[in-house]
Coordinates of C-alpha atoms and ligand atoms in Angstrom, one line a residue:
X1 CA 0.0 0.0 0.0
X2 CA 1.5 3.6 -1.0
X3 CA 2.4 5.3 2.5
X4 CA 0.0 8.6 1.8
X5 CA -3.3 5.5 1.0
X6 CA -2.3 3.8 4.6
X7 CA -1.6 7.2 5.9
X8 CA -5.7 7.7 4.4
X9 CA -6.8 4.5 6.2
X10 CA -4.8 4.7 9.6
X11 CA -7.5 7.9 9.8
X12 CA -10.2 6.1 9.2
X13 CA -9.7 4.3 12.8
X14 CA -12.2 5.0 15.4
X15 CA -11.7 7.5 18.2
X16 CA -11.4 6.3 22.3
X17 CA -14.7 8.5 22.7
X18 CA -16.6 7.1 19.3
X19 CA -15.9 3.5 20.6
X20 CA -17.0 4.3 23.8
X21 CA -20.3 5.2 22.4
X22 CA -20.5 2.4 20.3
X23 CA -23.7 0.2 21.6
X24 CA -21.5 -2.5 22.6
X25 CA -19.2 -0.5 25.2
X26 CA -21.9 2.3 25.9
X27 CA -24.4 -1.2 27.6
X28 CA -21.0 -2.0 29.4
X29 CA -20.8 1.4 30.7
X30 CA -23.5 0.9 33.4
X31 CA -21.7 -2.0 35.4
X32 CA -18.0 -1.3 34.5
X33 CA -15.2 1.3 35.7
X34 CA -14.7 3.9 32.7
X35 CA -11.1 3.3 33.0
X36 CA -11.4 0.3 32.2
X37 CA -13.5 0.4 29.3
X38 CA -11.3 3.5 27.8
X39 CA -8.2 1.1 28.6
X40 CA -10.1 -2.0 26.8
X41 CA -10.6 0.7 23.5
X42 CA -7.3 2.3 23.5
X43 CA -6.1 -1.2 23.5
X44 CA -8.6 -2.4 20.6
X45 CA -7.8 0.8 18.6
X46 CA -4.0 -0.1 19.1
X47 CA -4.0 -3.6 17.8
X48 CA -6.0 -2.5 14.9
X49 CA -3.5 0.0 14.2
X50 CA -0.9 -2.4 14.1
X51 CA -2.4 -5.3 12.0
X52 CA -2.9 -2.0 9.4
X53 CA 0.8 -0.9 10.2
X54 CA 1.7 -5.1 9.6
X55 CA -0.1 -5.1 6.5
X56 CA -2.2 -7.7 8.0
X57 CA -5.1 -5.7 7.8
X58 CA -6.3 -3.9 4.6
X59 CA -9.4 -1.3 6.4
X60 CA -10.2 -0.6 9.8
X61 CA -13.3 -2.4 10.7
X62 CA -15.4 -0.4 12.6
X63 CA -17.7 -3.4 14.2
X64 CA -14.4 -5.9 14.6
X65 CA -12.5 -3.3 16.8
X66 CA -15.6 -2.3 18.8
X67 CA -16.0 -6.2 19.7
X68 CA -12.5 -6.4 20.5
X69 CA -12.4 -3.9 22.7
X70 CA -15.5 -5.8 24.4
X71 CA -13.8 -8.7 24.9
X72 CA -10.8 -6.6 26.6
X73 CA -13.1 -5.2 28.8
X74 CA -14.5 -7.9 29.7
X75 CA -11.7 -9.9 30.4
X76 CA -10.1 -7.3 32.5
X77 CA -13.1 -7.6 34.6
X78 CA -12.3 -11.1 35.7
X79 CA -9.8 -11.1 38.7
X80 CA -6.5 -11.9 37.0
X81 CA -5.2 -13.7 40.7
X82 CA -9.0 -16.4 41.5
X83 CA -9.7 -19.7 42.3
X84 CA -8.9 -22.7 39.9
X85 CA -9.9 -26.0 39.9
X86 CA -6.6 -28.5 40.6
X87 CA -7.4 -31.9 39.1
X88 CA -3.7 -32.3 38.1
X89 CA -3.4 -34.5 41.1
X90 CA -0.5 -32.9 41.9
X91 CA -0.8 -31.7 45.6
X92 CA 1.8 -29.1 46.4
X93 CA 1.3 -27.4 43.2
X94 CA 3.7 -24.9 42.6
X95 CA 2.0 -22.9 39.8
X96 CA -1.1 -23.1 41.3
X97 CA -0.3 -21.4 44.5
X98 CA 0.5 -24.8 46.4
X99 CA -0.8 -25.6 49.6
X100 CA -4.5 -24.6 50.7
X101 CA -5.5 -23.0 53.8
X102 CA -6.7 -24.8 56.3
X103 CA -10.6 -23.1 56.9
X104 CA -9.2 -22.3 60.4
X105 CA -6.3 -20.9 59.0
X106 CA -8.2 -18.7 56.4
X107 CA -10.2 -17.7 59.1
X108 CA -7.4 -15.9 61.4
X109 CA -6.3 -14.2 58.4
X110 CA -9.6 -12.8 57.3
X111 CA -10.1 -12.4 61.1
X112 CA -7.5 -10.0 61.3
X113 CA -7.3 -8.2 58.3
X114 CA -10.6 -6.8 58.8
X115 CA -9.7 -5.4 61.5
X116 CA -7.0 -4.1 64.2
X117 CA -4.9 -6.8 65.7
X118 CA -2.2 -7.7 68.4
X119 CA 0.3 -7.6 65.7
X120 CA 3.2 -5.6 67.8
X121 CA 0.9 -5.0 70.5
X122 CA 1.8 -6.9 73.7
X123 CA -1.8 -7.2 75.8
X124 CA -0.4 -7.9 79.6
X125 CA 1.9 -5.8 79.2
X126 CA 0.2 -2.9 77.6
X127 CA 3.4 -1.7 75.1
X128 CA 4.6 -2.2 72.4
X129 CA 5.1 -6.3 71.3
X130 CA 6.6 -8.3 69.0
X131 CA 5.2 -9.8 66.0
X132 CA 8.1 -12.5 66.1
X133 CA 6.0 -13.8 69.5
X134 CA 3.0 -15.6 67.8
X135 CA 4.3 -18.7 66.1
X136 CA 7.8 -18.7 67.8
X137 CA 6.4 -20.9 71.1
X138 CA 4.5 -23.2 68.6
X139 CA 7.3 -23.6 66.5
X140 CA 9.4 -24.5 69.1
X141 CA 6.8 -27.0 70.8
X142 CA 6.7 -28.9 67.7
X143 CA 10.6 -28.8 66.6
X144 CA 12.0 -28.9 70.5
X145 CA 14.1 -25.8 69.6
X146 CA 15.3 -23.0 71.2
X147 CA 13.9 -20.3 69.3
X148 CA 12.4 -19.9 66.0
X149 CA 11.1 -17.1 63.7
X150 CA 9.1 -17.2 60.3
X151 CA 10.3 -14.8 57.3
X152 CA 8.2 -14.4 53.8
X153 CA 9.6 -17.3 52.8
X154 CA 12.4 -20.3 52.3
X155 CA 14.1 -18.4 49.6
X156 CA 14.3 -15.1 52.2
X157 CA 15.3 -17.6 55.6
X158 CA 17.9 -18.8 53.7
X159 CA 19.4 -15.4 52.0
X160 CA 18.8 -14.3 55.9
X161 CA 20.8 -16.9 58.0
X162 CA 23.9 -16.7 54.9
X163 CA 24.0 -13.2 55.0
X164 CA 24.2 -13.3 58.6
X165 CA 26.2 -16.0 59.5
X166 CA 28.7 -16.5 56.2
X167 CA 29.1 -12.7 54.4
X168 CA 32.6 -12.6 53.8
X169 CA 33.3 -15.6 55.1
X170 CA 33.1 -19.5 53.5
X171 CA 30.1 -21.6 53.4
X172 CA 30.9 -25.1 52.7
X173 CA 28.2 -27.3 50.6
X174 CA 28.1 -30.7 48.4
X175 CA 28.2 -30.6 44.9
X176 CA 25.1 -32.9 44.7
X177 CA 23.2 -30.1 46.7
X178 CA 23.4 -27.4 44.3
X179 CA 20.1 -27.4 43.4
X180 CA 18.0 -25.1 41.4
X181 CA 14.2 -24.6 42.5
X182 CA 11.7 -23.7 40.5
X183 CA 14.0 -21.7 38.0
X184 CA 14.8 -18.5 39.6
X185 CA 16.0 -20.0 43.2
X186 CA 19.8 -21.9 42.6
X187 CA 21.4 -22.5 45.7
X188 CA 24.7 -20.8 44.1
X189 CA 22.9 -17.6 43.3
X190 CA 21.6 -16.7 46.5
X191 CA 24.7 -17.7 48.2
X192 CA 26.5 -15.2 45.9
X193 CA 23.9 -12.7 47.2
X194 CA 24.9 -13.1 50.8
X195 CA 28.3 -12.2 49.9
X196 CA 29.0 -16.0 51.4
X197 CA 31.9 -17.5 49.6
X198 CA 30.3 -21.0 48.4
X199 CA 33.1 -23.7 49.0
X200 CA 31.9 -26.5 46.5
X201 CA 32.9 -30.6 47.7
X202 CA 32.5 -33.8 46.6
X203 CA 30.6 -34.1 43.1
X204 CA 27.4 -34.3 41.8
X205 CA 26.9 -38.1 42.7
X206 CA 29.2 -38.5 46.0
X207 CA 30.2 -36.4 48.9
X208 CA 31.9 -37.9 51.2
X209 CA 32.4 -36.6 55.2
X210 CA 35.9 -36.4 54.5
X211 CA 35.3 -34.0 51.8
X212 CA 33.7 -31.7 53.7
X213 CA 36.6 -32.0 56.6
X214 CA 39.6 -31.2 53.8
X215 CA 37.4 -28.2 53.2
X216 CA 36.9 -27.0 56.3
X217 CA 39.3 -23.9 57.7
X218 CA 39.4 -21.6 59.7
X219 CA 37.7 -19.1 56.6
X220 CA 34.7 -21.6 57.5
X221 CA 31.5 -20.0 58.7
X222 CA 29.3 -23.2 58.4
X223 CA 28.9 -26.4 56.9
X224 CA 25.3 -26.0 54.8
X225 CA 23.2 -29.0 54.0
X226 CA 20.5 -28.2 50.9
X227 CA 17.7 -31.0 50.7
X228 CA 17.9 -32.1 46.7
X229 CA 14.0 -30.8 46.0
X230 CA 12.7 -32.5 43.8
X231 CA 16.2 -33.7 42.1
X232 CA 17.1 -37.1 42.7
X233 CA 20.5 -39.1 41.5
X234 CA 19.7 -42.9 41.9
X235 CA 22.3 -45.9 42.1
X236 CA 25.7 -45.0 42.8
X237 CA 25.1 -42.4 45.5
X238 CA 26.6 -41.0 48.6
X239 CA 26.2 -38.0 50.6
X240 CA 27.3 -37.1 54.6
X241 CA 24.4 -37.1 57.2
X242 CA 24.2 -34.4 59.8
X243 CA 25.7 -36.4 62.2
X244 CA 28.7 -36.7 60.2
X245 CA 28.6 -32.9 59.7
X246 CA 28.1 -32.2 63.1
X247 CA 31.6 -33.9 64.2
X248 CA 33.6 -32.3 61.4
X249 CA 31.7 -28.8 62.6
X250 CA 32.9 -29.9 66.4
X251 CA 36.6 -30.7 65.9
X252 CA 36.8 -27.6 63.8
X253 CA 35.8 -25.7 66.8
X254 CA 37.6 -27.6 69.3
X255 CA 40.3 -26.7 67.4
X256 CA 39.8 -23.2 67.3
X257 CA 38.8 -22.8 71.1
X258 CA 42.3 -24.6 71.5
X259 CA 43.8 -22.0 69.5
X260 CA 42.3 -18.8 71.6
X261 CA 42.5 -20.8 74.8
X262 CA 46.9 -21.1 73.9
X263 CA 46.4 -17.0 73.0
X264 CA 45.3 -16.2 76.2
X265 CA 41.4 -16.4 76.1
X266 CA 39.2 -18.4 78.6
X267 CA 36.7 -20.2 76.8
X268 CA 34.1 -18.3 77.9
X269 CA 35.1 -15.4 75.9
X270 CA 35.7 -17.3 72.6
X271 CA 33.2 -15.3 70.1
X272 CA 29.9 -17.9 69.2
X273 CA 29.9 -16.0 65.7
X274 CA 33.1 -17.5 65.2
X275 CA 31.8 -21.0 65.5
X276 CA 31.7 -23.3 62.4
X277 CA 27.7 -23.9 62.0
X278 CA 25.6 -26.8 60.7
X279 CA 22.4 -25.2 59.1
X280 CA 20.0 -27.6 56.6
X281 CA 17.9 -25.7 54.2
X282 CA 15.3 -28.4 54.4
X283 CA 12.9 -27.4 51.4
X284 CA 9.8 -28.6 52.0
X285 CA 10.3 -29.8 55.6
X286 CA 7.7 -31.5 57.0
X287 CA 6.4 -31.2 61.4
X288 CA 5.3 -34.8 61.4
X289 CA 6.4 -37.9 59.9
X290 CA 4.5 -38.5 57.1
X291 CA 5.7 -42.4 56.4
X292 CA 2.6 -43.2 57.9
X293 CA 0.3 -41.6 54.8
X294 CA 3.3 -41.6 51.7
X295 CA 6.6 -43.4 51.2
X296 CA 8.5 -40.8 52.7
X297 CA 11.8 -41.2 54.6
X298 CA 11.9 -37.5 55.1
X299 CA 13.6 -36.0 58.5
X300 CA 11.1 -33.9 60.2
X301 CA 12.6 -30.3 61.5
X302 CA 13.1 -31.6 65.2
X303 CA 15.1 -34.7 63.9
X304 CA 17.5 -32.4 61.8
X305 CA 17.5 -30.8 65.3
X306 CA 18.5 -33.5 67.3
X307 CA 21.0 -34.9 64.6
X308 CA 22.9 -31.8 65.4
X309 CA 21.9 -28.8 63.7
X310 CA 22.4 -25.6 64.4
X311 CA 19.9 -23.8 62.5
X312 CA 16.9 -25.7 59.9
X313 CA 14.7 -23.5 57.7
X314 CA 12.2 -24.7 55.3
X315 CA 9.1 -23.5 53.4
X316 CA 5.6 -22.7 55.4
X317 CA 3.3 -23.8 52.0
X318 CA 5.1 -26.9 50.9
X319 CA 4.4 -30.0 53.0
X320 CA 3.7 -28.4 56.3
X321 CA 0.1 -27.0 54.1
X322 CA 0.2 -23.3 55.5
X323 CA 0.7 -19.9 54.2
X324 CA 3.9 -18.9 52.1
X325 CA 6.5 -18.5 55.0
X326 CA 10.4 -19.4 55.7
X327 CA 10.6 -20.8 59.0
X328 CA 13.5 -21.0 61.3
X329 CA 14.5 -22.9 64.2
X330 CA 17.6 -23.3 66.2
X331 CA 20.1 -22.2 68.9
X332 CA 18.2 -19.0 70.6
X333 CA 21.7 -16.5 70.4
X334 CA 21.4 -17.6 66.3
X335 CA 17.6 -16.8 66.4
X336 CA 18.1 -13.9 68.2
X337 CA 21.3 -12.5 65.8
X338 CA 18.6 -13.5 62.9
X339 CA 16.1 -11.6 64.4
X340 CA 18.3 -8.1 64.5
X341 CA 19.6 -8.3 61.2
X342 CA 18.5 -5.7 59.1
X343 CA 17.2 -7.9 56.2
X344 CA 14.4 -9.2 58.9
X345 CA 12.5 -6.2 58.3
X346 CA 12.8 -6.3 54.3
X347 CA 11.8 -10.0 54.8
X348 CA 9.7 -10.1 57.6
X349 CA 5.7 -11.3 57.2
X350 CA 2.5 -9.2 57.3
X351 CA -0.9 -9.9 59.7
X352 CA -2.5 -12.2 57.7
X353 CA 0.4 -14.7 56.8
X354 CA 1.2 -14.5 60.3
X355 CA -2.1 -14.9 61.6
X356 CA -2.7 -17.8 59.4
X357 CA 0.5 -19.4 60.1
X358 CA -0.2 -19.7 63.8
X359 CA -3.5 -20.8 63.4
X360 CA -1.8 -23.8 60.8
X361 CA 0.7 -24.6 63.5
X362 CA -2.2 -24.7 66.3
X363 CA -3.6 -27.6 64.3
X364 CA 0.3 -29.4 64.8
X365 CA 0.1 -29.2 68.5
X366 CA -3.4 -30.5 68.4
X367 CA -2.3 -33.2 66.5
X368 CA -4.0 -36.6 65.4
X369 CA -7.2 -36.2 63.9
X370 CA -7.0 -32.5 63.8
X371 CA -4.2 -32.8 61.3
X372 CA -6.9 -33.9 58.9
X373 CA -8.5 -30.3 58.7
X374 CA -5.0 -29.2 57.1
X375 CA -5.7 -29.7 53.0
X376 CA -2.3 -30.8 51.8
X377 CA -2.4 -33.3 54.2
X378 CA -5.9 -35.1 54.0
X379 CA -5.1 -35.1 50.0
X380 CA -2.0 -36.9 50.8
X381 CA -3.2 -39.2 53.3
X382 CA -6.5 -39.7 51.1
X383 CA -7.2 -43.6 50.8
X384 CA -8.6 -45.5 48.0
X385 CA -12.0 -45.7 50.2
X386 CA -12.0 -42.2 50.4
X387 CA -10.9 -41.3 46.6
X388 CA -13.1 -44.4 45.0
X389 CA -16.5 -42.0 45.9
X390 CA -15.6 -39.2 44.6
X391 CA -14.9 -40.5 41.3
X392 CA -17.9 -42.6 41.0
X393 CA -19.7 -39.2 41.4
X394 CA -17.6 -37.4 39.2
X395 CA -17.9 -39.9 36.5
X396 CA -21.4 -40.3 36.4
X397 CA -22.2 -36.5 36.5
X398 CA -20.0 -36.1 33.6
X399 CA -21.3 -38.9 31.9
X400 CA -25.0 -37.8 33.0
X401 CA -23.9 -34.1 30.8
X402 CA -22.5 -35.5 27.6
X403 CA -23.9 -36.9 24.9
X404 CA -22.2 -40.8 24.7
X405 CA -21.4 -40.1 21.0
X406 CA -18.9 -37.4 21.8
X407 CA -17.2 -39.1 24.5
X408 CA -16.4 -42.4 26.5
X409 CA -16.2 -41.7 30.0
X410 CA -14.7 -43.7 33.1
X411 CA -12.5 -44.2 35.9
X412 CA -8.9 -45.3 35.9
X413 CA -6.2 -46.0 38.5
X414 CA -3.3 -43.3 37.8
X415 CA -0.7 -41.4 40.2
X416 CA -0.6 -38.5 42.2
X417 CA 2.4 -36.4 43.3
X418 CA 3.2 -34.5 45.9
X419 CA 4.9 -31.7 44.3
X420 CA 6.5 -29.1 45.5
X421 CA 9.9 -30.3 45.8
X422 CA 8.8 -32.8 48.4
X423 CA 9.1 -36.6 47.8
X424 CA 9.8 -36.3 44.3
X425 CA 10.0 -40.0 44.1
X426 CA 6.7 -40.7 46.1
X427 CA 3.5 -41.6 44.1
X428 CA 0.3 -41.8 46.0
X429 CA -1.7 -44.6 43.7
X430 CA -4.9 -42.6 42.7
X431 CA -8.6 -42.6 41.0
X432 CA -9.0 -40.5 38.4
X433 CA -11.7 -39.7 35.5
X434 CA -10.8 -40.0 32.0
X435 CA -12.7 -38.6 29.4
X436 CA -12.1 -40.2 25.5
X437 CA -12.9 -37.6 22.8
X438 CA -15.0 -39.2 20.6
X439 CA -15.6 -35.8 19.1
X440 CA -13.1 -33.1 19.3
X441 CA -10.0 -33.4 20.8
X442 CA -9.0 -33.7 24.2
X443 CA -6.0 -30.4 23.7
X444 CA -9.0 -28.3 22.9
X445 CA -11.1 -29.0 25.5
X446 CA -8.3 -28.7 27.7
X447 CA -7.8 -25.6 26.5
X448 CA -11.6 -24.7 26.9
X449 CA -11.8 -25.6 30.3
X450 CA -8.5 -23.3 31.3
X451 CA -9.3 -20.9 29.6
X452 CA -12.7 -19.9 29.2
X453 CA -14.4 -20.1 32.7
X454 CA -14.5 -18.0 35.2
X455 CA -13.4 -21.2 37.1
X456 CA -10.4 -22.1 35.2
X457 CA -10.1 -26.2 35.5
X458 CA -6.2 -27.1 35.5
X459 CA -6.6 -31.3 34.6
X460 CA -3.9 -33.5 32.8
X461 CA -3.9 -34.6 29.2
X462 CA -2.6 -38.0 28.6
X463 CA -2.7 -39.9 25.5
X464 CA -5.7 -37.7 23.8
X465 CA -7.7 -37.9 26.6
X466 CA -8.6 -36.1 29.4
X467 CA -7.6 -36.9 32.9
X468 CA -9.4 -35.7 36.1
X469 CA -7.0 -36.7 39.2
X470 CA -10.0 -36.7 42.2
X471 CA -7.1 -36.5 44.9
X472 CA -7.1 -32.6 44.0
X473 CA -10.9 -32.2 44.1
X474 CA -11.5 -30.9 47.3
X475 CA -13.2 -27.7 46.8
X476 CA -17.2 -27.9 47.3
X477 CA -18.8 -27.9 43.8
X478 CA -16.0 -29.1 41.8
X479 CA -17.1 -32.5 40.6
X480 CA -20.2 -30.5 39.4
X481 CA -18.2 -27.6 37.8
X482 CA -16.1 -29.8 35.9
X483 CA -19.1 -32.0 34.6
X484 CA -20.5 -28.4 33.3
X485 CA -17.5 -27.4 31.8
X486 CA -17.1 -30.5 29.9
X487 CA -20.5 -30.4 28.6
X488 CA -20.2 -26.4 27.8
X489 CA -17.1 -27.8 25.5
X490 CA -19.3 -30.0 23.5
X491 CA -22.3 -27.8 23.5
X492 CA -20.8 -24.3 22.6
X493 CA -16.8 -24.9 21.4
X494 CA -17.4 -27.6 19.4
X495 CA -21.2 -27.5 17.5
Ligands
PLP1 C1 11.3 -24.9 47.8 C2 12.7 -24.8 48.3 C3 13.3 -23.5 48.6 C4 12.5 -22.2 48.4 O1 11.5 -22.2 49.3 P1 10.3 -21.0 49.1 O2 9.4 -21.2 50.3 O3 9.6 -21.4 47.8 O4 11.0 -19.7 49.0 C5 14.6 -23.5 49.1 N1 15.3 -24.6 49.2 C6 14.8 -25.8 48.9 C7 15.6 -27.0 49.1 C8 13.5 -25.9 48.4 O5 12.9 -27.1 48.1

């Protein structure tokens, strides 16, 4: 097209203000923001500017831009952060905001955010308190530790105790441990951020104790153990427990009390901060044992604890099923050190985290059946007897939607993960519901039920067919959602 013709038909493109009087966005007008609906045309007008800049588009069309900028609006109406529909089977799911609440636990949080709370405000003693005080007695209750404190999350605890304990100074870690997590968290990175200088052993396969002790010198700040996530070496394997840390740690400080003792200093005056420490970053960490739901040979917290750590931090929404949080616990002059630093504050979590946390770890130190009311672990610990219901129901309201000539419907054994990180190689035999396209096809409809409800429905696609994990389904009105969905894929996507 000559440049002065486009020039002619680039002014042919409708105004914000013409668009907005257009019937479509003018009936929108009543129930929706004007800054959003101007945003929505602006937009519309934009892309139809390009595809005529592009040469993808020959004349503006009035009616196609005015519809456009419809849709905009109306999808910028939906939240952009809402509820989906998990039946991935995948538990801890990382892109899908992992653990659930607890109802008690979503409870404190609304509790609190409605309103004032006891945040840094210390009742019996009428001043000023500390927001470090609500979970720290309940997390040491259910570790045994000293002290504790919570941070915004596993990423932050652990930037948090290098910085403080290893800046300028040598942190000493396995080969096999240096782990990336969920793309933008390697263990490498964030120990470059701390200023700690990493001190790599062993190799990817074997580390060795001894390793560790050739390393260690008196540069050595601490000896740092990074649980693998969910990356796993099998067959020829070896790594050093904490046990075996915990020595190496011990003669190394032996050796350097020995050495300010024969300068002149009591032992009582050798500096803690110059101690070699043993700190885990234990990922997902987990309060209780959970061999007794999952194939899990996992160390809780307190046993990392009692093995002879120094400090343990893991994640508050992985396995322990509570709000996103980095908790802490350990020797009380570490906590304590932790606590002043000034990265605490930058780090540190807000009301409703907190208040939800506390509430999450109440349900701990009730314990037994209680433990149940915490989503992440009922799904986990969810039995065949439990699962085999819900996918009866789920299969035949599906099958009671849709038309038998468009799809074969059934149940089928599969596998659920944990996710997150945690167990990597555990799978939790499952029920699921697979739908057989007998029309359309199965990537489609997957598509249609992510993307066009206001419920999006995340499900797994497995050999052209569609498969509804029930572990997942725990939200009320699920099954009934997703037998709607299916059926509105059939009805309006596909006819
Ligand atoms: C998940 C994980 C982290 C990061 O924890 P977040 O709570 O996601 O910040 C750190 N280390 C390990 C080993 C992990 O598995």
């Amino acid at each position: 097209m000559a440049s002065s013709t486009l020039n002619d038909t680039l002014r042919t493109l409708p105004q914000v203000e013409e668009l907005l009087r257009d019937g479509r966005l003018a009936q929108l007008a009543a129930t929706h923001p004007r800054a959003l609906l101007v945003d929505a045309a602006r937009e519309a007008i934009d892309a139809a500017r390009q595809g005529l800049l592009s040469g993808t588009a020959s004349s503006a069309d009035r009616d196609a831009i005015a519809a456009d900028a419809e849709a905009r609006a109306l999808a910028a109406s939906v939240p952009s952060l809402r509820r989906v529909i998990n039946a991935t089977g995948v538990v801890i799911h990382t892109n899908l905001g992992r653990s659930p609440l607890a109802k008690r636990a979503a409870q404190a949080a609304v509790s609190v955010a409605e309103g004032y709370s006891t945040l840094e405000y210390d009742v019996d003693a009428m001043a000023r308190g500390s927001r470090h005080a609500h979970c720290e007695k309940l997390l040491c209750l259910l570790t045994g530790a000293e002290a504790a404190m919570a941070v915004n999350n596993n990423a932050a605890a652990v930037l948090l105790v290098l910085t403080e304990f290893a800046k300028g100074r040598q942190a000493v870690v396995s080969r096999g441990e240096l782990v990336e997590i969920g793309g933008s968290f390697r263990i490498p990175d964030i120990m470059e951020l701390s200023g700690a200088e990493m001190v790599e052993v062993g190799t990817t396969n074997k580390t060795r104790a001894r390793d560790y002790r050739r390393a260690i010198g008196s540069g050595t700040a601490m000896l740092l153990k990074v649980h693998p996530s969910n990356f796993r070496i099998e067959g020829f394997t070896e790594s050093a427990s904490v046990k075996e840390l915990r020595l190496i740690a011990d003669e190394e400080n032996r050796r350097r009390d020995e050495a300010a003792l024969a300068g002149g200093a009591t032992t009582s005056n050798v500096n803690p901060a110059e101690r070699v420490l043993v700190y885990e970053d234990q990922g997902s960490g987990s309060l209780v044992r959970l061999d007794p739901f999952a194939n899990s040979d996992e160390p809780t917290a307190s046993e990392s604890l009692r093995s002879g750590c120094d400090l343990v931090s893991f994640s508050g929404d992985k396995l322990l099923g509570g709000p996103q949080a980095g908790i802490i616990v350990g020797a009380k002059p570490l906590i304590d050190r932790l606590k002043a630093n000034p990265l605490a504050r930058a780090l540190r979590l807000d009301k409703m985290t907190l208040a939800a946390l506390e509430e999450t770890l109440r349900i701990y130190v009730e314990g037994g059946a209680a433990l149940q009311g915490i989503p992440a672990i009922a799904m986990i610990s969810a039995t065949r007897e439990e699962l085999a219901p819900r996918a009866e129901q789920l299969r035949d309201a599906i099958q009671a939607a849709v038309d038998p000539e468009d799809a074969r419907v059934e149940t089928v054994e599969e596998t659920s993960r944990v996710g997150g990180g945690a167990l990597p190689l555990c799978e939790l035999p499952t029920l699921a519901v697979k739908v057989s396209f007998l029309k359309g096809r199965a990537l489609d409809c997957e598509r249609h039920l992510a993307s066009k409800r206001m419920m999006p429905i995340i499900c797994r696609l497995k050999d052209d067919a569609l498969l509804f994990d029930v572990r997942t389904l725990i939200g009320e009105g699920d099954l009934e959602e997703i037998a709607d969905a299916v059926a509105d894929f059939f009805d309006e996507a596909l006819r």
